[in-house]
XYZ file of C-alpha atoms in Angstrom:
194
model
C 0.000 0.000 0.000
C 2.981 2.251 -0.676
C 6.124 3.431 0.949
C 4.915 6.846 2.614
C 2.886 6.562 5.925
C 0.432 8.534 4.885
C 0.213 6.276 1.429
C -0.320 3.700 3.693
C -2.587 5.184 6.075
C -5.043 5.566 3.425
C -4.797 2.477 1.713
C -4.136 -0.013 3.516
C -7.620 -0.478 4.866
C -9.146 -0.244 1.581
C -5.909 -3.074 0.084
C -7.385 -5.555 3.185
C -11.138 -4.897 2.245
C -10.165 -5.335 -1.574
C -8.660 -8.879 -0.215
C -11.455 -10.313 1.252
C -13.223 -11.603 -1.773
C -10.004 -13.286 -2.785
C -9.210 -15.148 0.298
C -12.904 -16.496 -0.386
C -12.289 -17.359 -3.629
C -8.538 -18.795 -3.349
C -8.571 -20.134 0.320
C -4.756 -21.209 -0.036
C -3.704 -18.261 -1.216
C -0.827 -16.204 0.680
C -0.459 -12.708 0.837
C 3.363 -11.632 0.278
C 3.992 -8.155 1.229
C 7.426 -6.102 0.642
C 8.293 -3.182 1.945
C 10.472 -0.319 2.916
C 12.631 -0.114 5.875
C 11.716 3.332 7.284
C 7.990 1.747 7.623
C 8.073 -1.914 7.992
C 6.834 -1.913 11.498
C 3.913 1.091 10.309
C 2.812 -1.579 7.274
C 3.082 -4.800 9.833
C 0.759 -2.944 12.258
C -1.440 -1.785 9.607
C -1.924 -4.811 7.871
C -2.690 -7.376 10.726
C -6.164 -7.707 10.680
C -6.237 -8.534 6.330
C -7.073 -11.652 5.088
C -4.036 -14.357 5.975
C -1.753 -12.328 7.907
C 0.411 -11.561 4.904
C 4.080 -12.051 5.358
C 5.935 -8.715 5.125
C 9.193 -8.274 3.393
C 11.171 -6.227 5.709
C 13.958 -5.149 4.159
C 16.122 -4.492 7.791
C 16.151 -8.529 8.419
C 18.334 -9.144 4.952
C 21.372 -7.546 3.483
C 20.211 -5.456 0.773
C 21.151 -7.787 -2.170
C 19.407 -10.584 -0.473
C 16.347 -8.457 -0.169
C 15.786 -7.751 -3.403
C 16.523 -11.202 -4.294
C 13.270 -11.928 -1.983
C 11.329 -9.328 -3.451
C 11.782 -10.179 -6.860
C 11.296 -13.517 -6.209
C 8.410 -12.831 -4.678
C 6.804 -11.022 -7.442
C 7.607 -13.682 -10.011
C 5.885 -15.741 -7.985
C 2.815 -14.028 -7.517
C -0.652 -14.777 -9.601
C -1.306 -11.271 -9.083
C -0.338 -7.786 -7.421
C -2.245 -5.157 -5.956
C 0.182 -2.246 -5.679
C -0.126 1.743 -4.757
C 0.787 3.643 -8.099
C 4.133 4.562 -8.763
C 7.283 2.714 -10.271
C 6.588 -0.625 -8.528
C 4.451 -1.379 -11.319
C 7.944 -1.138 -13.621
C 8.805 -3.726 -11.425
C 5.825 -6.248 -11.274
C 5.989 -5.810 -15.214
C 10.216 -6.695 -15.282
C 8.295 -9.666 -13.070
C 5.726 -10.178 -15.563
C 3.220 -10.288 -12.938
C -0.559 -9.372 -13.817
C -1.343 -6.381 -11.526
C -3.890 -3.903 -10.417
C -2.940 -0.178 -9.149
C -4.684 1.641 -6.742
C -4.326 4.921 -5.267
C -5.875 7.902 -3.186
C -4.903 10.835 -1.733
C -5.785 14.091 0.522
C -8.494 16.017 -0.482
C -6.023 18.997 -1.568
C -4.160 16.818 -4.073
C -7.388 15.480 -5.569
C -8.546 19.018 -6.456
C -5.365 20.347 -7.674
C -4.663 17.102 -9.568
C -7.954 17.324 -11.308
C -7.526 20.476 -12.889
C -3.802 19.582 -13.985
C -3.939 16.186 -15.008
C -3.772 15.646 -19.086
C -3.499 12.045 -18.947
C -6.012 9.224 -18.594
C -3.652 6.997 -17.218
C -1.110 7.201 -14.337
C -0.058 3.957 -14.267
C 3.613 3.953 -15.562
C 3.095 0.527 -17.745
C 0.027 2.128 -19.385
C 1.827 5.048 -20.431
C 5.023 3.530 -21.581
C 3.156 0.200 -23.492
C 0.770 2.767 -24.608
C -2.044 0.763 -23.509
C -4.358 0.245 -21.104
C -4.045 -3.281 -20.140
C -3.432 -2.400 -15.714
C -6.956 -1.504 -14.618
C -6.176 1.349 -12.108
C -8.488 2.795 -9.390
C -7.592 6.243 -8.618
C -9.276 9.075 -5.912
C -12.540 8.323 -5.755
C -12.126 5.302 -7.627
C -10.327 3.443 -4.950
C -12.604 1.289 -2.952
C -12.657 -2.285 -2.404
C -15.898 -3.615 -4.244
C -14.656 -2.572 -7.711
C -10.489 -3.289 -6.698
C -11.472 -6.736 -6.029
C -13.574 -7.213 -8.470
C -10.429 -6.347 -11.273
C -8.178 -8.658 -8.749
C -11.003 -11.483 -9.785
C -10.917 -10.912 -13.432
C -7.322 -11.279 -13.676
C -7.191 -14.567 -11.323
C -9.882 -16.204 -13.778
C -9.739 -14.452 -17.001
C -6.783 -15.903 -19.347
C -7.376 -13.041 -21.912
C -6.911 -10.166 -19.454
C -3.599 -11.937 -17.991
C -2.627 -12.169 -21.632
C -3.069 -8.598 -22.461
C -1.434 -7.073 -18.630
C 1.586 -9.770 -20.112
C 1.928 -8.364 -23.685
C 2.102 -4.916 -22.238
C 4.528 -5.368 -19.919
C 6.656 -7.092 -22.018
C 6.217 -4.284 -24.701
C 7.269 -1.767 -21.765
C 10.495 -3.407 -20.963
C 11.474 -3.469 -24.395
C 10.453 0.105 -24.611
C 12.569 0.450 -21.798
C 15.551 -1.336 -22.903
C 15.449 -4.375 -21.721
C 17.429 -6.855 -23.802
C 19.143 -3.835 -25.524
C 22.209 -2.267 -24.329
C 22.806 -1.539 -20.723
C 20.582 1.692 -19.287
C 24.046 3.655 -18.197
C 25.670 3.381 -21.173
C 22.167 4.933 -23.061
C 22.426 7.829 -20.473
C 26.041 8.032 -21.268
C 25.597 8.633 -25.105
C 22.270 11.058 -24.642
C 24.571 12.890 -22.345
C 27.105 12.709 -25.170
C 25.361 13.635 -28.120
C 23.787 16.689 -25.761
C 27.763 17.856 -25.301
């Protein structure tokens, strides 16, 4: 439910709600949750009374390599994600894991948002793959009934999976992967800007 207190203040409740359904409908499934060091204990307090306890990633009880290892493994190992918005869905796509994003904020941000935003999308795979394959539920948007509901439909519908799959694969690409290493591109834009 994100990596900011306040991120995680607001969602978290409505990511355990959003849960429910699923724990109904996949009884052995288990809830894998990583997180950030500065609020491990916040998220493990928050998230105690969801559906299966989930196990938190807490990044202070491995070395940082070892971590990630986890995380990524993790992910990769996951049927599906449900993740605050931001660059963690670059990584459940590197993962090729089927995901939904969710977000809300303060009532400030919502208003000044609305009258900025030129986008129909925030979701970074949806913007780079040009699609709109990761349902997102955003402001208002963000409740439970119709979170789960997406969660669901990805569990149980093959086409959907397909579609979140092709997209993040055509995002990686987009992004490099498989081409030549990201510093060296930053080196030569740097270069050809000098």
């Amino acid at each position: 439910p994100g990596s900011r207190r306040g991120e995680i203040e607001r969602l978290s409740p409505i990511f355990g709600e959003a849960l429910r359904p699923l724990q109904k409908a996949f009884p052995k499934a288990h809830l894998v949750l990583p997180t950030v060091a500065a609020v491990s204990d916040y998220v493990r307090d928050r998230v105690r009374r969801w559906p299966d306890h989930p196990q938190v990633l807490d990044p202070r009880d491995l070395s940082p390599d070892a971590y990630e290892a986890e995380k990524r493994a993790a992910f990769a190992a996951a049927d599906v994600a449900l993740a605050a918005s931001g660059t963690v869905s670059l990584e459940l796509a590197a993962s090729a894991t089927p995901m939904v994003i969710a977000y809300d904020m303060s009532w400030i941000s919502k208003q000044l948002i609305r009258n900025l935003l030129l986008i129909d999308t925030v979701t970074l795979v949806n913007l780079v793959s040009e699609t709109r394959a990761v349902p997102e539920f955003l402001a208002e948007n963000c409740r439970p009934e119709p979170i789960s509901k997406a969660l669901l439909a990805l569990m149980q519908d093959e086409e959907k999976r397909r579609a979140q799959l092709d997209a993040a694969a055509l995002t990686m690409h987009r992004l490099g992967r498989g081409g030549e290493a990201p510093g060296l591109r930053a080196a030569r834009s740097v270069l050809r800007v000098i």
